[in-house]
PDB file of C-alpha atoms in Angstrom:
ATOM      1  CA  MET I  12      99.512  99.068  80.059  1.00 60.00           C
ATOM      2  CA  ALA I  13      99.680 101.057  83.159  1.00 83.00           C
ATOM      3  CA  LEU I  14      97.193 101.047  85.930  1.00 91.00           C
ATOM      4  CA  GLU I  15      94.632 104.012  84.642  1.00 92.00           C
ATOM      5  CA  ARG I  16      91.151 102.683  86.467  1.00 96.00           C
ATOM      6  CA  PHE I  17      90.487 101.515  89.851  1.00 98.00           C
ATOM      7  CA  ILE I  18      87.579  99.169  90.520  1.00 98.00           C
ATOM      8  CA  GLY I  19      86.312  99.046  94.048  1.00 98.00           C
ATOM      9  CA  ILE I  20      83.624  96.229  94.820  1.00 98.00           C
ATOM     10  CA  ASP I  21      81.810  95.931  98.305  1.00 98.00           C
ATOM     11  CA  LEU I  22      80.546  92.507  97.267  1.00 97.00           C
ATOM     12  CA  ALA I  23      77.513  90.852  99.164  1.00 93.00           C
ATOM     13  CA  TRP I  24      79.261  87.732 100.658  1.00 78.00           C
ATOM     14  CA  ALA I  25      76.074  85.631 100.464  1.00 73.00           C
ATOM     15  CA  HIS I  26      75.164  84.634  96.692  1.00 69.00           C
ATOM     16  CA  GLY I  27      71.489  83.836  97.406  1.00 59.00           C
ATOM     17  CA  GLY I  28      69.518  80.978  96.030  1.00 57.00           C
ATOM     18  CA  ALA I  29      66.335  79.969  94.697  1.00 51.00           C
ATOM     19  CA  ARG I  30      64.241  81.633  97.332  1.00 53.00           C
ATOM     20  CA  ALA I  31      66.778  84.239  98.216  1.00 69.00           C
ATOM     21  CA  ARG I  32      67.302  88.137  96.467  1.00 79.00           C
ATOM     22  CA  PRO I  33      70.716  88.959  96.962  1.00 84.00           C
ATOM     23  CA  ASN I  34      71.806  91.865  99.195  1.00 90.00           C
ATOM     24  CA  GLU I  35      73.204  94.977  97.436  1.00 96.00           C
ATOM     25  CA  THR I  36      76.583  95.047  96.250  1.00 97.00           C
ATOM     26  CA  GLY I  37      78.054  98.599  96.200  1.00 98.00           C
ATOM     27  CA  VAL I  38      80.361  99.186  93.058  1.00 98.00           C
ATOM     28  CA  ALA I  39      82.806 102.463  92.480  1.00 98.00           C
ATOM     29  CA  VAL I  40      85.464 103.196  89.731  1.00 98.00           C
ATOM     30  CA  ILE I  41      87.789 105.963  89.876  1.00 98.00           C
ATOM     31  CA  ASP I  42      91.324 106.847  87.584  1.00 96.00           C
ATOM     32  CA  ALA I  43      94.370 107.883  88.436  1.00 95.00           C
ATOM     33  CA  ARG I  44      93.086 111.644  89.316  1.00 97.00           C
ATOM     34  CA  GLY I  45      90.745 110.306  91.407  1.00 97.00           C
ATOM     35  CA  GLU I  46      87.792 111.520  89.436  1.00 98.00           C
ATOM     36  CA  ILE I  47      84.862 108.980  90.083  1.00 98.00           C
ATOM     37  CA  ILE I  48      83.926 107.197  86.789  1.00 97.00           C
ATOM     38  CA  ASP I  49      81.121 105.308  87.967  1.00 97.00           C
ATOM     39  CA  CYS I  50      79.515 104.570  91.161  1.00 97.00           C
ATOM     40  CA  GLY I  51      76.393 102.585  92.417  1.00 97.00           C
ATOM     41  CA  TRP I  52      74.991  99.293  93.258  1.00 98.00           C
ATOM     42  CA  THR I  53      74.370  95.739  92.080  1.00 97.00           C
ATOM     43  CA  ARG I  54      72.573  92.555  93.082  1.00 95.00           C
ATOM     44  CA  GLY I  55      74.468  89.177  92.873  1.00 95.00           C
ATOM     45  CA  VAL I  56      77.577  87.867  91.350  1.00 96.00           C
ATOM     46  CA  ASP I  57      76.577  88.037  87.788  1.00 95.00           C
ATOM     47  CA  GLU I  58      75.247  91.484  87.847  1.00 96.00           C
ATOM     48  CA  THR I  59      78.605  92.418  89.513  1.00 97.00           C
ATOM     49  CA  ALA I  60      80.759  90.994  87.052  1.00 96.00           C
ATOM     50  CA  ASP I  61      78.618  92.491  84.176  1.00 96.00           C
ATOM     51  CA  ARG I  62      78.959  96.052  85.677  1.00 97.00           C
ATOM     52  CA  ILE I  63      82.627  95.607  85.724  1.00 97.00           C
ATOM     53  CA  ALA I  64      82.870  94.217  82.300  1.00 95.00           C
ATOM     54  CA  SER I  65      80.913  97.436  81.339  1.00 95.00           C
ATOM     55  CA  VAL I  66      83.223  99.923  83.072  1.00 94.00           C
ATOM     56  CA  ALA I  67      86.653  98.198  82.494  1.00 92.00           C
ATOM     57  CA  GLY I  68      86.643  97.463  78.852  1.00 79.00           C
ATOM     58  CA  ASP I  69      89.126  94.907  78.094  1.00 76.00           C
ATOM     59  CA  GLY I  70      90.514  95.454  81.506  1.00 76.00           C
ATOM     60  CA  SER I  71      93.938  96.272  80.265  1.00 84.00           C
ATOM     61  CA  SER I  72      94.575  99.003  82.695  1.00 93.00           C
ATOM     62  CA  SER I  73      92.102  98.230  85.438  1.00 96.00           C
ATOM     63  CA  LEU I  74      92.761  96.970  88.890  1.00 98.00           C
ATOM     64  CA  VAL I  75      89.926  95.521  90.875  1.00 98.00           C
ATOM     65  CA  PHE I  76      90.005  95.175  94.789  1.00 98.00           C
ATOM     66  CA  VAL I  77      87.193  93.332  96.491  1.00 98.00           C
ATOM     67  CA  ASP I  78      86.012  93.069  99.865  1.00 98.00           C
ATOM     68  CA  ALA I  79      85.324  89.771  99.886  1.00 97.00           C
ATOM     69  CA  PRO I  80      87.298  86.551 100.360  1.00 97.00           C
ATOM     70  CA  LEU I  81      88.301  85.404  96.817  1.00 97.00           C
ATOM     71  CA  VAL I  82      90.727  82.489  97.430  1.00 97.00           C
ATOM     72  CA  VAL I  83      89.304  80.122 100.154  1.00 96.00           C
ATOM     73  CA  ASP I  84      90.786  76.519 100.423  1.00 93.00           C
ATOM     74  CA  ASN I  85      90.938  75.990 104.445  1.00 94.00           C
ATOM     75  CA  PRO I  86      88.425  73.350 105.757  1.00 95.00           C
ATOM     76  CA  SER I  87      87.689  75.034 108.922  1.00 95.00           C
ATOM     77  CA  GLY I  88      88.834  77.987 110.991  1.00 95.00           C
ATOM     78  CA  GLN I  89      90.354  81.071 109.865  1.00 95.00           C
ATOM     79  CA  ARG I  90      92.395  81.733 106.895  1.00 96.00           C
ATOM     80  CA  PRO I  91      95.978  83.106 107.935  1.00 96.00           C
ATOM     81  CA  CYS I  92      95.415  86.399 106.249  1.00 97.00           C
ATOM     82  CA  GLU I  93      92.604  86.788 108.834  1.00 97.00           C
ATOM     83  CA  ARG I  94      94.449  85.995 111.616  1.00 96.00           C
ATOM     84  CA  GLU I  95      97.229  88.478 110.431  1.00 96.00           C
ATOM     85  CA  VAL I  96      94.211  91.240 110.354  1.00 97.00           C
ATOM     86  CA  GLY I  97      93.488  90.615 114.556  1.00 96.00           C
ATOM     87  CA  ARG I  98      97.531  90.690 115.331  1.00 95.00           C
ATOM     88  CA  ARG I  99      98.117  93.823 113.195  1.00 96.00           C
ATOM     89  CA  TYR I 100      95.303  95.713 113.568  1.00 97.00           C
ATOM     90  CA  GLY I 101      93.460  94.473 116.529  1.00 96.00           C
ATOM     91  CA  ARG I 102      95.045  97.460 118.617  1.00 95.00           C
ATOM     92  CA  TRP I 103      92.595  99.564 116.376  1.00 96.00           C
ATOM     93  CA  LYS I 104      89.442  97.435 116.954  1.00 95.00           C
ATOM     94  CA  VAL I 105      90.003  95.722 113.552  1.00 96.00           C
ATOM     95  CA  SER I 106      89.479  91.886 113.211  1.00 95.00           C
ATOM     96  CA  ALA I 107      88.359  89.836 110.434  1.00 95.00           C
ATOM     97  CA  ASN I 108      85.691  87.369 110.035  1.00 93.00           C
ATOM     98  CA  SER I 109      86.251  83.766 109.773  1.00 95.00           C
ATOM     99  CA  THR I 110      86.092  82.204 106.236  1.00 95.00           C
ATOM    100  CA  ASN I 111      86.709  78.377 105.269  1.00 95.00           C
ATOM    101  CA  LEU I 112      85.183  75.812 102.908  1.00 95.00           C
ATOM    102  CA  ALA I 113      82.074  75.034 105.203  1.00 93.00           C
ATOM    103  CA  SER I 114      81.070  78.899 105.109  1.00 92.00           C
ATOM    104  CA  PRO I 115      78.107  79.659 103.344  1.00 87.00           C
ATOM    105  CA  ARG I 116      79.038  83.204 102.170  1.00 87.00           C
ATOM    106  CA  LEU I 117      81.551  82.422  99.317  1.00 94.00           C
ATOM    107  CA  ALA I 118      80.333  84.979  96.977  1.00 95.00           C
ATOM    108  CA  GLY I 119      83.832  86.181  96.100  1.00 97.00           C
ATOM    109  CA  VAL I 120      85.185  83.026  94.938  1.00 96.00           C
ATOM    110  CA  LEU I 121      82.282  82.589  92.621  1.00 96.00           C
ATOM    111  CA  LEU I 122      83.108  86.415  91.404  1.00 97.00           C
ATOM    112  CA  LEU I 123      86.730  85.090  90.531  1.00 97.00           C
ATOM    113  CA  ASP I 124      85.859  82.441  88.873  1.00 96.00           C
ATOM    114  CA  ARG I 125      83.375  84.372  86.731  1.00 96.00           C
ATOM    115  CA  LEU I 126      85.835  86.768  86.203  1.00 96.00           C
ATOM    116  CA  ARG I 127      88.615  84.412  85.423  1.00 95.00           C
ATOM    117  CA  SER I 128      86.568  82.763  82.677  1.00 94.00           C
ATOM    118  CA  ALA I 129      86.641  86.246  81.173  1.00 93.00           C
ATOM    119  CA  GLY I 130      90.225  86.573  81.259  1.00 94.00           C
ATOM    120  CA  TRP I 131      90.953  88.209  84.356  1.00 96.00           C
ATOM    121  CA  ARG I 132      93.596  87.131  86.938  1.00 96.00           C
ATOM    122  CA  TYR I 133      94.199  86.611  90.569  1.00 97.00           C
ATOM    123  CA  ASP I 134      96.777  88.871  92.048  1.00 97.00           C
ATOM    124  CA  ASP I 135      98.197  87.971  95.630  1.00 96.00           C
ATOM    125  CA  GLY I 136      99.963  90.944  95.824  1.00 96.00           C
ATOM    126  CA  ARG I 137     103.523  89.557  97.118  1.00 94.00           C
ATOM    127  CA  GLY I 138     105.209  90.591  94.345  1.00 94.00           C
ATOM    128  CA  GLY I 139     104.164  94.096  94.792  1.00 96.00           C
ATOM    129  CA  PRO I 140     101.287  95.821  92.329  1.00 97.00           C
ATOM    130  CA  PRO I 141     100.744  94.110  89.061  1.00 96.00           C
ATOM    131  CA  ALA I 142     102.712  96.009  86.125  1.00 91.00           C
ATOM    132  CA  ASP I 143      99.497  96.047  83.944  1.00 91.00           C
ATOM    133  CA  GLY I 144      95.678  95.667  84.338  1.00 92.00           C
ATOM    134  CA  GLY I 145      93.184  92.551  84.571  1.00 95.00           C
ATOM    135  CA  ALA I 146      94.074  91.891  87.861  1.00 96.00           C
ATOM    136  CA  LEU I 147      91.902  90.932  90.938  1.00 97.00           C
ATOM    137  CA  SER I 148      92.935  91.171  94.476  1.00 98.00           C
ATOM    138  CA  GLU I 149      91.045  91.069  98.140  1.00 98.00           C
ATOM    139  CA  CYS I 150      91.099  93.968 100.575  1.00 98.00           C
ATOM    140  CA  TYR I 151      89.513  94.931 103.885  1.00 98.00           C
ATOM    141  CA  PRO I 152      88.178  98.615 104.129  1.00 98.00           C
ATOM    142  CA  TYR I 153      88.524  98.713 107.897  1.00 97.00           C
ATOM    143  CA  THR I 154      92.260  98.143 107.863  1.00 98.00           C
ATOM    144  CA  THR I 155      92.134 101.383 105.081  1.00 98.00           C
ATOM    145  CA  LEU I 156      90.599 103.359 107.497  1.00 98.00           C
ATOM    146  CA  VAL I 157      93.423 102.917 110.472  1.00 98.00           C
ATOM    147  CA  GLY I 158      96.079 102.001 108.196  1.00 98.00           C
ATOM    148  CA  ALA I 159      95.887 105.218 105.986  1.00 98.00           C
ATOM    149  CA  PRO I 160      97.118 108.110 108.111  1.00 97.00           C
ATOM    150  CA  GLU I 161      95.297 110.706 105.577  1.00 97.00           C
ATOM    151  CA  LEU I 162      91.811 109.640 106.933  1.00 97.00           C
ATOM    152  CA  GLY I 163      93.087 110.375 110.385  1.00 96.00           C
ATOM    153  CA  TYR I 164      91.869 107.294 112.517  1.00 96.00           C
ATOM    154  CA  PRO I 165      95.225 106.539 114.411  1.00 95.00           C
ATOM    155  CA  VAL I 166      93.671 105.281 118.140  1.00 95.00           C
ATOM    156  CA  GLN I 167      90.576 102.791 116.629  1.00 94.00           C
ATOM    157  CA  ARG I 168      88.344 102.512 113.938  1.00 95.00           C
ATOM    158  CA  PRO I 169      85.229 104.383 113.452  1.00 95.00           C
ATOM    159  CA  THR I 170      81.650 103.145 114.867  1.00 93.00           C
ATOM    160  CA  TYR I 171      80.031 103.215 111.374  1.00 93.00           C
ATOM    161  CA  LYS I 172      79.142  99.698 111.476  1.00 90.00           C
ATOM    162  CA  ARG I 173      79.728  97.752 114.792  1.00 87.00           C
ATOM    163  CA  ARG I 174      78.083  98.812 117.812  1.00 88.00           C
ATOM    164  CA  PRO I 175      80.661  98.869 120.651  1.00 86.00           C
ATOM    165  CA  ALA I 176      79.185  97.863 123.877  1.00 86.00           C
ATOM    166  CA  SER I 177      79.346 101.388 125.464  1.00 88.00           C
ATOM    167  CA  VAL I 178      76.682 102.653 123.166  1.00 89.00           C
ATOM    168  CA  PRO I 179      72.942 101.349 124.182  1.00 91.00           C
ATOM    169  CA  THR I 180      70.936 100.052 121.231  1.00 92.00           C
ATOM    170  CA  ALA I 181      68.586 102.859 121.705  1.00 90.00           C
ATOM    171  CA  ARG I 182      71.026 105.284 120.759  1.00 93.00           C
ATOM    172  CA  TRP I 183      73.195 103.325 118.224  1.00 93.00           C
ATOM    173  CA  ARG I 184      71.223 104.387 114.879  1.00 95.00           C
ATOM    174  CA  ALA I 185      71.779 107.873 115.866  1.00 96.00           C
ATOM    175  CA  VAL I 186      75.310 107.431 116.895  1.00 95.00           C
ATOM    176  CA  ARG I 187      76.343 105.345 113.731  1.00 95.00           C
ATOM    177  CA  ALA I 188      74.650 107.837 111.411  1.00 97.00           C
ATOM    178  CA  ALA I 189      76.938 110.704 113.082  1.00 97.00           C
ATOM    179  CA  ALA I 190      80.183 108.579 112.631  1.00 96.00           C
ATOM    180  CA  CYS I 191      79.288 107.851 108.865  1.00 97.00           C
ATOM    181  CA  ASP I 192      78.959 111.757 108.371  1.00 97.00           C
ATOM    182  CA  GLU I 193      82.047 112.203 109.928  1.00 97.00           C
ATOM    183  CA  LEU I 194      83.779 109.434 108.199  1.00 98.00           C
ATOM    184  CA  ILE I 195      82.266 110.995 104.846  1.00 98.00           C
ATOM    185  CA  ALA I 196      83.679 114.188 105.826  1.00 97.00           C
ATOM    186  CA  ARG I 197      87.362 112.878 106.016  1.00 98.00           C
ATOM    187  CA  LEU I 198      86.830 111.229 102.803  1.00 98.00           C
ATOM    188  CA  THR I 199      86.421 114.687 101.155  1.00 98.00           C
ATOM    189  CA  GLY I 200      89.751 115.637 102.151  1.00 97.00           C
ATOM    190  CA  LEU I 201      90.835 113.065 100.001  1.00 98.00           C
ATOM    191  CA  ALA I 202      90.774 115.115  97.194  1.00 98.00           C
ATOM    192  CA  THR I 203      94.330 116.657  97.905  1.00 97.00           C
ATOM    193  CA  ALA I 204      95.590 113.024  98.777  1.00 98.00           C
ATOM    194  CA  ASP I 205      98.211 111.208  96.751  1.00 97.00           C
ATOM    195  CA  PRO I 206      96.632 109.629  95.152  1.00 98.00           C
ATOM    196  CA  PRO I 207      93.395 111.538  95.408  1.00 98.00           C
ATOM    197  CA  LEU I 208      89.775 110.512  95.583  1.00 98.00           C
ATOM    198  CA  ARG I 209      87.109 113.385  94.427  1.00 98.00           C
ATOM    199  CA  LEU I 210      83.390 112.591  96.061  1.00 98.00           C
ATOM    200  CA  ALA I 211      82.292 115.904  94.214  1.00 97.00           C
ATOM    201  CA  SER I 212      83.255 114.414  90.679  1.00 97.00           C
ATOM    202  CA  HIS I 213      80.209 112.113  90.150  1.00 98.00           C
ATOM    203  CA  PRO I 214      76.397 113.255  91.457  1.00 97.00           C
ATOM    204  CA  VAL I 215      75.971 109.597  93.243  1.00 97.00           C
ATOM    205  CA  ALA I 216      78.809 110.245  95.271  1.00 97.00           C
ATOM    206  CA  ARG I 217      78.245 114.093  95.694  1.00 97.00           C
ATOM    207  CA  ARG I 218      74.868 112.993  97.507  1.00 97.00           C
ATOM    208  CA  LEU I 219      77.053 111.574 100.320  1.00 97.00           C
ATOM    209  CA  VAL I 220      78.218 114.944 101.211  1.00 97.00           C
ATOM    210  CA  GLU I 221      75.281 116.770 100.524  1.00 97.00           C
ATOM    211  CA  GLU I 222      72.552 114.466 102.348  1.00 97.00           C
ATOM    212  CA  PRO I 223      72.901 113.746 105.892  1.00 97.00           C
ATOM    213  CA  THR I 224      73.124 109.923 106.709  1.00 97.00           C
ATOM    214  CA  PRO I 225      69.848 108.191 107.239  1.00 96.00           C
ATOM    215  CA  GLU I 226      69.136 106.190 110.683  1.00 96.00           C
ATOM    216  CA  ALA I 227      66.918 103.813 108.985  1.00 96.00           C
ATOM    217  CA  ALA I 228      68.312 100.396 108.730  1.00 95.00           C
ATOM    218  CA  GLY I 229      67.863  99.708 105.064  1.00 95.00           C
ATOM    219  CA  ALA I 230      68.556 103.224 103.792  1.00 96.00           C
ATOM    220  CA  TYR I 231      71.809 103.618 105.963  1.00 95.00           C
ATOM    221  CA  LYS I 232      73.250  99.932 104.717  1.00 96.00           C
ATOM    222  CA  HIS I 233      72.872 101.273 100.722  1.00 96.00           C
ATOM    223  CA  ARG I 234      74.834 104.050 101.625  1.00 97.00           C
ATOM    224  CA  GLU I 235      77.179 102.254 103.521  1.00 97.00           C
ATOM    225  CA  ASP I 236      77.892  99.732 100.626  1.00 97.00           C
ATOM    226  CA  LEU I 237      78.742 102.702  98.515  1.00 98.00           C
ATOM    227  CA  ILE I 238      81.369 104.023 100.870  1.00 98.00           C
ATOM    228  CA  ASP I 239      83.007 100.610 101.323  1.00 98.00           C
ATOM    229  CA  ALA I 240      83.125 100.577  97.682  1.00 98.00           C
ATOM    230  CA  LEU I 241      84.743 103.756  97.370  1.00 98.00           C
ATOM    231  CA  LEU I 242      87.392 102.969  99.953  1.00 98.00           C
ATOM    232  CA  CYS I 243      88.319  99.473  98.237  1.00 98.00           C
ATOM    233  CA  ALA I 244      88.711 101.400  94.965  1.00 98.00           C
ATOM    234  CA  TRP I 245      90.993 104.194  96.837  1.00 98.00           C
ATOM    235  CA  THR I 246      93.121 101.257  98.222  1.00 98.00           C
ATOM    236  CA  ALA I 247      93.682  99.669  95.025  1.00 98.00           C
ATOM    237  CA  SER I 248      94.959 103.126  93.626  1.00 98.00           C
ATOM    238  CA  LEU I 249      96.867 103.639  96.664  1.00 98.00           C
ATOM    239  CA  TRP I 250      98.540  99.952  95.949  1.00 98.00           C
ATOM    240  CA  ALA I 251      99.359 100.781  92.503  1.00 97.00           C
ATOM    241  CA  ARG I 252     100.640 104.045  93.234  1.00 97.00           C
ATOM    242  CA  HIS I 253     102.903 103.477  96.647  1.00 97.00           C
ATOM    243  CA  GLY I 254     102.808  99.526  96.705  1.00 97.00           C
ATOM    244  CA  LEU I 255     104.561  98.070  99.536  1.00 97.00           C
ATOM    245  CA  ALA I 256     106.016 101.622 100.963  1.00 97.00           C
ATOM    246  CA  ARG I 257     102.651 102.380 101.996  1.00 97.00           C
ATOM    247  CA  CYS I 258     100.388  98.775 101.953  1.00 98.00           C
ATOM    248  CA  GLN I 259     101.290  95.385 103.540  1.00 97.00           C
ATOM    249  CA  VAL I 260     100.087  91.869 102.007  1.00 97.00           C
ATOM    250  CA  LEU I 261      98.737  89.834 105.067  1.00 97.00           C
ATOM    251  CA  GLY I 262      99.056  86.225 104.524  1.00 94.00           C
ATOM    252  CA  PRO I 263     101.523  83.718 103.594  1.00 81.00           C
ATOM    253  CA  GLY I 264     104.955  85.232 103.395  1.00 65.00           C
ATOM    254  CA  ALA I 265     106.911  85.923  99.630  1.00 49.00           C
ATOM    255  CA  SER I 266     109.056  82.790  99.969  1.00 49.00           C
ATOM    256  CA  ASP I 267     106.267  80.635 101.294  1.00 56.00           C
ATOM    257  CA  ALA I 268     105.419  77.855  98.484  1.00 52.00           C
ATOM    258  CA  ARG I 269     101.994  78.263  96.659  1.00 55.00           C
ATOM    259  CA  VAL I 270      99.276  75.274  97.366  1.00 52.00           C
ATOM    260  CA  PRO I 271     100.104  72.886  94.409  1.00 46.00           C
ATOM    261  CA  GLY I 272      97.544  73.458  91.578  1.00 50.00           C
ATOM    262  CA  GLY I 273      96.118  76.424  93.836  1.00 69.00           C
ATOM    263  CA  GLU I 274      96.593  80.213  94.567  1.00 89.00           C
ATOM    264  CA  VAL I 275      97.454  81.951  98.067  1.00 94.00           C
ATOM    265  CA  ALA I 276      94.687  83.630 100.126  1.00 97.00           C
ATOM    266  CA  THR I 277      95.705  87.396 100.943  1.00 97.00           C
ATOM    267  CA  ILE I 278      94.596  90.861 101.891  1.00 98.00           C
ATOM    268  CA  ILE I 279      96.277  93.758 100.694  1.00 98.00           C
ATOM    269  CA  ALA I 280      96.100  96.433 103.479  1.00 98.00           C
ATOM    270  CA  PRO I 281      97.414 100.078 103.844  1.00 98.00           C
ATOM    271  CA  ALA I 282      99.696  99.706 106.911  1.00 98.00           C
ATOM    272  CA  ARG I 283     101.447 102.351 109.662  1.00 97.00           C
ATOM    273  CA  THR I 284     104.839 101.488 110.454  1.00 95.00           C
ATOM    274  CA  GLU I 285     103.510  99.913 113.999  1.00 95.00           C
ATOM    275  CA  GLN I 286     100.941  97.858 112.391  1.00 96.00           C
ATOM    276  CA  ARG I 287     103.733  95.664 110.200  1.00 93.00           C
ATOM    277  CA  ARG I 288     104.678  93.907 113.518  1.00 73.00           C
ATOM    278  CA  ASP I 289     102.539  91.225 114.615  1.00 68.00           C
ATOM    279  CA  ASP I 290     100.403  92.128 117.409  1.00 61.00           C
ATOM    280  CA  ALA I 291     100.974  95.758 116.752  1.00 61.00           C
ATOM    281  CA  GLY I 292     103.840  96.214 118.926  1.00 49.00           C
ATOM    282  CA  ARG I 293     101.920  95.170 122.015  1.00 48.00           C
TER     283      ARG I 293
END
């Protein structure tokens, strides 16, 4: 069955414990017309998996893109796909956190295991977009922001998350909120993109446009998680629509062997021509 539903998950990487309540996870679901079917927040791996099941049905026409490490088999250091983020997008001030088997934040691995038991499969993307649904892949919203020309960040990523050294701490919240409002304005422009994303099609997403970004940390993070989930969902739609013509697969090459009995960790990332070279042409 053709892909018709795209689910974006901005997963809280830490999965908590007996004394810890998981942070919020952003969830967004769009169709091929860019209409937002569902968006909101969950907490914890189980609640997130249940939300995916509730919006995907049997999953036969759904593709899930997750902003979190899904496959981790390296004892230490960075995964190859994370190193490639820095090599190919570093010029745009985009890099990836290090993830390994010693990392305390592996909620993505648990989510993949949970969904696999429900019939989903991991897709590393090296063969192009899947022909049908029920697949789960890893993405990274920062690469979408600088890799998709539609969003208009040809020089560097927007400062809606990490404080640049040039911005004093006292001014950071106001600067961050303004950058987030600018990003939301650019997201509204995707309504006429190929593929589209229509923020006005769902009341929760529409409030991103209608209400100014709050400066308070908790309220800001609440909004940021939903924005990143929408970016993940749109990236999944872009991948399904244009495949390797608009995106690249970061990690081992197509000819590299899989780990025996294992899977290959990759990140599917939108890419401009100059981002397809190691070190981004530097």
